[in-house]
Structure formats: structure tokens, C-alpha cells
């Protein structure tokens, strides 16, 4: 059973596609852009929340997402005042096994998943990809087009594919 809890003054520009049976919590003051007219940086992509099974997606207060895709099979927590640029993708799952024989099965029970936590006041540049098991510390910045495969400490800038440390903030 799908459960969506939306806080006060949440603004959605366009339409969001919600798939799955997990729990979604969107806290007060969040803005979600989901059309090329709401934020042209995200292109034609619509915002999609794919929250399966008993997974949980929490988006903190006064955060903003633009034309992004979030796939959650475990847990994704996005802090307060987070800005997620157009075309970003956040996946807490591998979707498929690394073992080709297991990938052949309709129900692959060996898929790996690990929670994602994005701290407060984080900025994620357009078209970035955040992968399973990552934690991004408070006030950090992810450069546009980055692939985040490991955790980022607070107050740091990371960018690239795979992302690497660029410099400290302050």
C-alpha cells in the first residue's frame, strides 16, 4: 500500500510520477519542479519517485528538486534546505545482480541495496548520480554531472566521474 505524507506549503510545478508501495514523506516548504517549463535545466524529464516494498523516502523542509528521479528500495533521507539540480538521479539499489546467472531470473534475490543520507544545506548540481550507501555531509556541494560512489564529508566540494574531493568550504 502506497503512503504519501505531504507537509504544508509543498509546491509541485508539473506532475510527479509515483511508483511503488513504500512510504514517501515530503516536509514543509519543499518545491518540486517536474516539467520543462518549471525548470528547463532538467529537460523533458518528469520527476519520478519509485519507492518499492517497505522502503522509505523522506525529503526535508524547504528542499527543492528539479526533474529528478529517485529510486528507493531501502531508505533515502534528504535533509532540510537541500537543492537537487535538474536531471539528477538517486538510487539506493543496484537494480540487478553482478552475477549474470542471477540476472536471468525474473525474481533476482541477490540485488544489493544500501541507504542513502543527504545532510542539510547540500547542493547537488544538475545531472548528477548518487549511488547506494552514500552519505553526503551537511553543507557540501556536488558538481554538475558527478557520479557519487562513496560518502562525502561535510563542508566539501566533490565533482567528476567518479567524483573526487575538490576542496573544503570555508
JSON list of C-alpha atoms in Angstrom, two decimals:
[
{"chain": "A", "resi": 1, "resn": "UNK", "atom": "CA", "xyz": [0.00, 0.00, 0.00]},
{"chain": "A", "resi": 2, "resn": "UNK", "atom": "CA", "xyz": [1.41, 3.37, -1.04]},
{"chain": "A", "resi": 3, "resn": "UNK", "atom": "CA", "xyz": [1.58, 6.05, 1.63]},
{"chain": "A", "resi": 4, "resn": "UNK", "atom": "CA", "xyz": [2.40, 9.67, 0.87]},
{"chain": "A", "resi": 5, "resn": "UNK", "atom": "CA", "xyz": [2.61, 12.32, 3.62]},
{"chain": "A", "resi": 6, "resn": "UNK", "atom": "CA", "xyz": [2.89, 15.86, 2.25]},
{"chain": "A", "resi": 7, "resn": "UNK", "atom": "CA", "xyz": [3.64, 18.81, 4.53]},
{"chain": "A", "resi": 8, "resn": "UNK", "atom": "CA", "xyz": [2.33, 22.37, 4.41]},
{"chain": "A", "resi": 9, "resn": "UNK", "atom": "CA", "xyz": [3.20, 24.72, 1.58]},
{"chain": "A", "resi": 10, "resn": "UNK", "atom": "CA", "xyz": [4.72, 21.98, -0.59]},
{"chain": "A", "resi": 11, "resn": "UNK", "atom": "CA", "xyz": [4.71, 23.27, -4.16]},
{"chain": "A", "resi": 12, "resn": "UNK", "atom": "CA", "xyz": [4.69, 21.00, -7.20]},
{"chain": "A", "resi": 13, "resn": "UNK", "atom": "CA", "xyz": [5.22, 22.57, -10.61]},
{"chain": "A", "resi": 14, "resn": "UNK", "atom": "CA", "xyz": [4.13, 19.96, -13.14]},
{"chain": "A", "resi": 15, "resn": "UNK", "atom": "CA", "xyz": [3.15, 16.40, -12.25]},
{"chain": "A", "resi": 16, "resn": "UNK", "atom": "CA", "xyz": [5.11, 13.81, -10.26]},
{"chain": "A", "resi": 17, "resn": "UNK", "atom": "CA", "xyz": [5.08, 10.14, -11.14]},
{"chain": "A", "resi": 18, "resn": "UNK", "atom": "CA", "xyz": [4.92, 7.97, -8.01]},
{"chain": "A", "resi": 19, "resn": "UNK", "atom": "CA", "xyz": [5.51, 4.23, -8.36]},
{"chain": "A", "resi": 20, "resn": "UNK", "atom": "CA", "xyz": [5.69, 1.53, -5.70]},
{"chain": "A", "resi": 21, "resn": "UNK", "atom": "CA", "xyz": [4.36, 0.66, -2.26]},
{"chain": "A", "resi": 22, "resn": "UNK", "atom": "CA", "xyz": [6.80, 2.42, 0.03]},
{"chain": "A", "resi": 23, "resn": "UNK", "atom": "CA", "xyz": [6.34, 5.47, 2.26]},
{"chain": "A", "resi": 24, "resn": "UNK", "atom": "CA", "xyz": [7.07, 8.96, 0.99]},
{"chain": "A", "resi": 25, "resn": "UNK", "atom": "CA", "xyz": [7.32, 11.96, 3.32]},
{"chain": "A", "resi": 26, "resn": "UNK", "atom": "CA", "xyz": [7.73, 15.44, 1.84]},
{"chain": "A", "resi": 27, "resn": "UNK", "atom": "CA", "xyz": [8.15, 18.07, 4.55]},
{"chain": "A", "resi": 28, "resn": "UNK", "atom": "CA", "xyz": [7.01, 21.69, 4.73]},
{"chain": "A", "resi": 29, "resn": "UNK", "atom": "CA", "xyz": [8.09, 24.24, 2.16]},
{"chain": "A", "resi": 30, "resn": "UNK", "atom": "CA", "xyz": [9.58, 21.84, -0.37]},
{"chain": "A", "resi": 31, "resn": "UNK", "atom": "CA", "xyz": [9.39, 22.73, -4.07]},
{"chain": "A", "resi": 32, "resn": "UNK", "atom": "CA", "xyz": [9.35, 20.02, -6.73]},
{"chain": "A", "resi": 33, "resn": "UNK", "atom": "CA", "xyz": [9.79, 21.03, -10.37]},
{"chain": "A", "resi": 34, "resn": "UNK", "atom": "CA", "xyz": [8.55, 18.40, -12.76]},
{"chain": "A", "resi": 35, "resn": "UNK", "atom": "CA", "xyz": [8.25, 19.79, -16.25]},
{"chain": "A", "resi": 36, "resn": "UNK", "atom": "CA", "xyz": [10.47, 21.52, -18.82]},
{"chain": "A", "resi": 37, "resn": "UNK", "atom": "CA", "xyz": [8.56, 24.73, -18.10]},
{"chain": "A", "resi": 38, "resn": "UNK", "atom": "CA", "xyz": [9.22, 24.59, -14.34]},
{"chain": "A", "resi": 39, "resn": "UNK", "atom": "CA", "xyz": [12.98, 24.23, -14.82]},
{"chain": "A", "resi": 40, "resn": "UNK", "atom": "CA", "xyz": [14.39, 23.92, -18.34]},
{"chain": "A", "resi": 41, "resn": "UNK", "atom": "CA", "xyz": [17.71, 22.56, -17.00]},
{"chain": "A", "resi": 42, "resn": "UNK", "atom": "CA", "xyz": [16.07, 19.18, -16.35]},
{"chain": "A", "resi": 43, "resn": "UNK", "atom": "CA", "xyz": [14.95, 18.93, -19.95]},
{"chain": "A", "resi": 44, "resn": "UNK", "atom": "CA", "xyz": [11.87, 16.89, -20.74]},
{"chain": "A", "resi": 45, "resn": "UNK", "atom": "CA", "xyz": [12.34, 14.56, -17.75]},
{"chain": "A", "resi": 46, "resn": "UNK", "atom": "CA", "xyz": [9.50, 14.35, -15.23]},
{"chain": "A", "resi": 47, "resn": "UNK", "atom": "CA", "xyz": [10.19, 13.95, -11.51]},
{"chain": "A", "resi": 48, "resn": "UNK", "atom": "CA", "xyz": [9.77, 10.28, -10.57]},
{"chain": "A", "resi": 49, "resn": "UNK", "atom": "CA", "xyz": [9.66, 8.72, -7.10]},
{"chain": "A", "resi": 50, "resn": "UNK", "atom": "CA", "xyz": [9.99, 4.93, -7.30]},
{"chain": "A", "resi": 51, "resn": "UNK", "atom": "CA", "xyz": [9.66, 3.69, -3.72]},
{"chain": "A", "resi": 52, "resn": "UNK", "atom": "CA", "xyz": [9.24, -0.08, -3.59]},
{"chain": "A", "resi": 53, "resn": "UNK", "atom": "CA", "xyz": [8.22, -2.64, -0.98]},
{"chain": "A", "resi": 54, "resn": "UNK", "atom": "CA", "xyz": [8.59, -1.24, 2.54]},
{"chain": "A", "resi": 55, "resn": "UNK", "atom": "CA", "xyz": [11.15, 1.40, 1.56]},
{"chain": "A", "resi": 56, "resn": "UNK", "atom": "CA", "xyz": [11.09, 4.95, 2.90]},
{"chain": "A", "resi": 57, "resn": "UNK", "atom": "CA", "xyz": [11.83, 8.25, 1.15]},
{"chain": "A", "resi": 58, "resn": "UNK", "atom": "CA", "xyz": [11.99, 11.39, 3.30]},
{"chain": "A", "resi": 59, "resn": "UNK", "atom": "CA", "xyz": [12.53, 14.85, 1.79]},
{"chain": "A", "resi": 60, "resn": "UNK", "atom": "CA", "xyz": [13.30, 17.54, 4.38]},
{"chain": "A", "resi": 61, "resn": "UNK", "atom": "CA", "xyz": [11.88, 21.02, 4.88]},
{"chain": "A", "resi": 62, "resn": "UNK", "atom": "CA", "xyz": [12.44, 23.79, 2.32]},
{"chain": "A", "resi": 63, "resn": "UNK", "atom": "CA", "xyz": [14.22, 21.49, -0.09]},
{"chain": "A", "resi": 64, "resn": "UNK", "atom": "CA", "xyz": [13.98, 21.66, -3.87]},
{"chain": "A", "resi": 65, "resn": "UNK", "atom": "CA", "xyz": [14.19, 19.08, -6.65]},
{"chain": "A", "resi": 66, "resn": "UNK", "atom": "CA", "xyz": [14.03, 19.65, -10.37]},
{"chain": "A", "resi": 67, "resn": "UNK", "atom": "CA", "xyz": [13.10, 16.99, -12.89]},
{"chain": "A", "resi": 68, "resn": "UNK", "atom": "CA", "xyz": [14.90, 14.26, -10.94]},
{"chain": "A", "resi": 69, "resn": "UNK", "atom": "CA", "xyz": [14.48, 10.50, -10.43]},
{"chain": "A", "resi": 70, "resn": "UNK", "atom": "CA", "xyz": [14.67, 8.84, -7.02]},
{"chain": "A", "resi": 71, "resn": "UNK", "atom": "CA", "xyz": [14.61, 5.02, -6.82]},
{"chain": "A", "resi": 72, "resn": "UNK", "atom": "CA", "xyz": [14.35, 3.74, -3.28]},
{"chain": "A", "resi": 73, "resn": "UNK", "atom": "CA", "xyz": [14.26, 0.09, -2.24]},
{"chain": "A", "resi": 74, "resn": "UNK", "atom": "CA", "xyz": [15.64, 0.64, 1.26]},
{"chain": "A", "resi": 75, "resn": "UNK", "atom": "CA", "xyz": [15.88, 4.19, 2.64]},
{"chain": "A", "resi": 76, "resn": "UNK", "atom": "CA", "xyz": [16.71, 7.61, 1.25]},
{"chain": "A", "resi": 77, "resn": "UNK", "atom": "CA", "xyz": [16.76, 10.60, 3.59]},
{"chain": "A", "resi": 78, "resn": "UNK", "atom": "CA", "xyz": [17.23, 14.07, 2.13]},
{"chain": "A", "resi": 79, "resn": "UNK", "atom": "CA", "xyz": [17.85, 16.79, 4.71]},
{"chain": "A", "resi": 80, "resn": "UNK", "atom": "CA", "xyz": [16.46, 20.30, 5.09]},
{"chain": "A", "resi": 81, "resn": "UNK", "atom": "CA", "xyz": [17.30, 23.10, 2.64]},
{"chain": "A", "resi": 82, "resn": "UNK", "atom": "CA", "xyz": [18.77, 20.70, 0.06]},
{"chain": "A", "resi": 83, "resn": "UNK", "atom": "CA", "xyz": [18.84, 21.75, -3.60]},
{"chain": "A", "resi": 84, "resn": "UNK", "atom": "CA", "xyz": [18.87, 18.96, -6.19]},
{"chain": "A", "resi": 85, "resn": "UNK", "atom": "CA", "xyz": [19.54, 20.18, -9.73]},
{"chain": "A", "resi": 86, "resn": "UNK", "atom": "CA", "xyz": [17.74, 19.22, -12.92]},
{"chain": "A", "resi": 87, "resn": "UNK", "atom": "CA", "xyz": [18.10, 15.67, -14.18]},
{"chain": "A", "resi": 88, "resn": "UNK", "atom": "CA", "xyz": [19.68, 14.20, -11.03]},
{"chain": "A", "resi": 89, "resn": "UNK", "atom": "CA", "xyz": [19.25, 10.52, -10.20]},
{"chain": "A", "resi": 90, "resn": "UNK", "atom": "CA", "xyz": [19.43, 8.99, -6.71]},
{"chain": "A", "resi": 91, "resn": "UNK", "atom": "CA", "xyz": [19.46, 5.17, -6.44]},
{"chain": "A", "resi": 92, "resn": "UNK", "atom": "CA", "xyz": [19.86, 3.17, -3.22]},
{"chain": "A", "resi": 93, "resn": "UNK", "atom": "CA", "xyz": [19.88, -0.10, -5.17]},
{"chain": "A", "resi": 94, "resn": "UNK", "atom": "CA", "xyz": [21.93, -1.80, -7.86]},
{"chain": "A", "resi": 95, "resn": "UNK", "atom": "CA", "xyz": [18.69, -2.96, -9.58]},
{"chain": "A", "resi": 96, "resn": "UNK", "atom": "CA", "xyz": [20.42, -6.15, -10.80]},
{"chain": "A", "resi": 97, "resn": "UNK", "atom": "CA", "xyz": [22.89, -8.72, -9.52]},
{"chain": "A", "resi": 98, "resn": "UNK", "atom": "CA", "xyz": [26.50, -8.71, -10.67]},
{"chain": "A", "resi": 99, "resn": "UNK", "atom": "CA", "xyz": [26.11, -12.45, -11.32]},
{"chain": "A", "resi": 100, "resn": "UNK", "atom": "CA", "xyz": [24.80, -12.97, -14.87]},
{"chain": "A", "resi": 101, "resn": "UNK", "atom": "CA", "xyz": [23.03, -16.23, -13.91]},
{"chain": "A", "resi": 102, "resn": "UNK", "atom": "CA", "xyz": [21.08, -14.47, -11.17]},
{"chain": "A", "resi": 103, "resn": "UNK", "atom": "CA", "xyz": [20.20, -11.62, -13.58]},
{"chain": "A", "resi": 104, "resn": "UNK", "atom": "CA", "xyz": [18.46, -14.19, -15.79]},
{"chain": "A", "resi": 105, "resn": "UNK", "atom": "CA", "xyz": [15.90, -14.90, -13.05]},
{"chain": "A", "resi": 106, "resn": "UNK", "atom": "CA", "xyz": [12.65, -12.98, -13.02]},
{"chain": "A", "resi": 107, "resn": "UNK", "atom": "CA", "xyz": [12.95, -12.53, -9.24]},
{"chain": "A", "resi": 108, "resn": "UNK", "atom": "CA", "xyz": [16.61, -11.83, -8.52]},
{"chain": "A", "resi": 109, "resn": "UNK", "atom": "CA", "xyz": [17.00, -12.14, -4.73]},
{"chain": "A", "resi": 110, "resn": "UNK", "atom": "CA", "xyz": [20.65, -11.07, -4.69]},
{"chain": "A", "resi": 111, "resn": "UNK", "atom": "CA", "xyz": [20.19, -7.39, -5.55]},
{"chain": "A", "resi": 112, "resn": "UNK", "atom": "CA", "xyz": [22.21, -5.15, -3.23]},
{"chain": "A", "resi": 113, "resn": "UNK", "atom": "CA", "xyz": [20.73, -2.07, -1.62]},
{"chain": "A", "resi": 114, "resn": "UNK", "atom": "CA", "xyz": [22.04, 0.32, 0.99]},
{"chain": "A", "resi": 115, "resn": "UNK", "atom": "CA", "xyz": [20.55, 3.53, 2.50]},
{"chain": "A", "resi": 116, "resn": "UNK", "atom": "CA", "xyz": [21.43, 7.00, 1.26]},
{"chain": "A", "resi": 117, "resn": "UNK", "atom": "CA", "xyz": [21.57, 10.03, 3.55]},
{"chain": "A", "resi": 118, "resn": "UNK", "atom": "CA", "xyz": [21.94, 13.57, 2.26]},
{"chain": "A", "resi": 119, "resn": "UNK", "atom": "CA", "xyz": [22.62, 16.13, 5.00]},
{"chain": "A", "resi": 120, "resn": "UNK", "atom": "CA", "xyz": [21.20, 19.62, 5.45]},
{"chain": "A", "resi": 121, "resn": "UNK", "atom": "CA", "xyz": [22.05, 22.53, 3.13]},
{"chain": "A", "resi": 122, "resn": "UNK", "atom": "CA", "xyz": [23.58, 20.29, 0.45]},
{"chain": "A", "resi": 123, "resn": "UNK", "atom": "CA", "xyz": [23.64, 21.41, -3.19]},
{"chain": "A", "resi": 124, "resn": "UNK", "atom": "CA", "xyz": [23.70, 18.72, -5.90]},
{"chain": "A", "resi": 125, "resn": "UNK", "atom": "CA", "xyz": [24.46, 20.04, -9.39]},
{"chain": "A", "resi": 126, "resn": "UNK", "atom": "CA", "xyz": [22.41, 19.12, -12.45]},
{"chain": "A", "resi": 127, "resn": "UNK", "atom": "CA", "xyz": [22.63, 15.62, -13.95]},
{"chain": "A", "resi": 128, "resn": "UNK", "atom": "CA", "xyz": [24.48, 14.09, -11.01]},
{"chain": "A", "resi": 129, "resn": "UNK", "atom": "CA", "xyz": [24.08, 10.45, -9.97]},
{"chain": "A", "resi": 130, "resn": "UNK", "atom": "CA", "xyz": [24.08, 9.44, -6.28]},
{"chain": "A", "resi": 131, "resn": "UNK", "atom": "CA", "xyz": [24.54, 5.68, -5.70]},
{"chain": "A", "resi": 132, "resn": "UNK", "atom": "CA", "xyz": [23.68, 3.28, -2.89]},
{"chain": "A", "resi": 133, "resn": "UNK", "atom": "CA", "xyz": [25.30, 3.55, 0.53]},
{"chain": "A", "resi": 134, "resn": "UNK", "atom": "CA", "xyz": [26.39, 7.17, 0.11]},
{"chain": "A", "resi": 135, "resn": "UNK", "atom": "CA", "xyz": [26.20, 9.80, 2.83]},
{"chain": "A", "resi": 136, "resn": "UNK", "atom": "CA", "xyz": [26.70, 13.44, 1.89]},
{"chain": "A", "resi": 137, "resn": "UNK", "atom": "CA", "xyz": [27.60, 15.66, 4.84]},
{"chain": "A", "resi": 138, "resn": "UNK", "atom": "CA", "xyz": [25.93, 18.98, 5.70]},
{"chain": "A", "resi": 139, "resn": "UNK", "atom": "CA", "xyz": [26.69, 22.00, 3.52]},
{"chain": "A", "resi": 140, "resn": "UNK", "atom": "CA", "xyz": [28.58, 20.01, 0.86]},
{"chain": "A", "resi": 141, "resn": "UNK", "atom": "CA", "xyz": [28.41, 20.71, -2.87]},
{"chain": "A", "resi": 142, "resn": "UNK", "atom": "CA", "xyz": [28.33, 18.13, -5.66]},
{"chain": "A", "resi": 143, "resn": "UNK", "atom": "CA", "xyz": [29.45, 19.46, -9.05]},
{"chain": "A", "resi": 144, "resn": "UNK", "atom": "CA", "xyz": [27.16, 19.08, -12.06]},
{"chain": "A", "resi": 145, "resn": "UNK", "atom": "CA", "xyz": [27.37, 15.73, -13.85]},
{"chain": "A", "resi": 146, "resn": "UNK", "atom": "CA", "xyz": [29.13, 13.97, -10.96]},
{"chain": "A", "resi": 147, "resn": "UNK", "atom": "CA", "xyz": [28.82, 10.29, -10.07]},
{"chain": "A", "resi": 148, "resn": "UNK", "atom": "CA", "xyz": [28.92, 9.86, -6.29]},
{"chain": "A", "resi": 149, "resn": "UNK", "atom": "CA", "xyz": [30.00, 6.33, -5.35]},
{"chain": "A", "resi": 150, "resn": "UNK", "atom": "CA", "xyz": [31.34, 6.97, -1.84]},
{"chain": "A", "resi": 151, "resn": "UNK", "atom": "CA", "xyz": [30.49, 9.21, 1.10]},
{"chain": "A", "resi": 152, "resn": "UNK", "atom": "CA", "xyz": [31.28, 12.92, 1.08]},
{"chain": "A", "resi": 153, "resn": "UNK", "atom": "CA", "xyz": [32.21, 14.64, 4.38]},
{"chain": "A", "resi": 154, "resn": "UNK", "atom": "CA", "xyz": [30.51, 17.87, 5.45]},
{"chain": "A", "resi": 155, "resn": "UNK", "atom": "CA", "xyz": [31.66, 21.21, 4.02]},
{"chain": "A", "resi": 156, "resn": "UNK", "atom": "CA", "xyz": [33.40, 19.78, 0.96]},
{"chain": "A", "resi": 157, "resn": "UNK", "atom": "CA", "xyz": [33.08, 20.16, -2.81]},
{"chain": "A", "resi": 158, "resn": "UNK", "atom": "CA", "xyz": [33.24, 16.95, -4.86]},
{"chain": "A", "resi": 159, "resn": "UNK", "atom": "CA", "xyz": [32.96, 16.58, -8.64]},
{"chain": "A", "resi": 160, "resn": "UNK", "atom": "CA", "xyz": [33.72, 14.24, -11.52]},
{"chain": "A", "resi": 161, "resn": "UNK", "atom": "CA", "xyz": [33.11, 10.66, -12.65]},
{"chain": "A", "resi": 162, "resn": "UNK", "atom": "CA", "xyz": [33.76, 9.06, -10.30]},
{"chain": "A", "resi": 163, "resn": "UNK", "atom": "CA", "xyz": [33.57, 12.09, -8.04]},
{"chain": "A", "resi": 164, "resn": "UNK", "atom": "CA", "xyz": [36.66, 13.14, -6.15]},
{"chain": "A", "resi": 165, "resn": "UNK", "atom": "CA", "xyz": [37.44, 15.72, -3.49]},
{"chain": "A", "resi": 166, "resn": "UNK", "atom": "CA", "xyz": [37.97, 19.21, -4.93]},
{"chain": "A", "resi": 167, "resn": "UNK", "atom": "CA", "xyz": [38.32, 21.40, -1.83]},
{"chain": "A", "resi": 168, "resn": "UNK", "atom": "CA", "xyz": [36.99, 22.31, 1.61]},
{"chain": "A", "resi": 169, "resn": "UNK", "atom": "CA", "xyz": [34.34, 25.01, 2.00]},
{"chain": "A", "resi": 170, "resn": "UNK", "atom": "CA", "xyz": [35.31, 27.80, 4.46]}
]
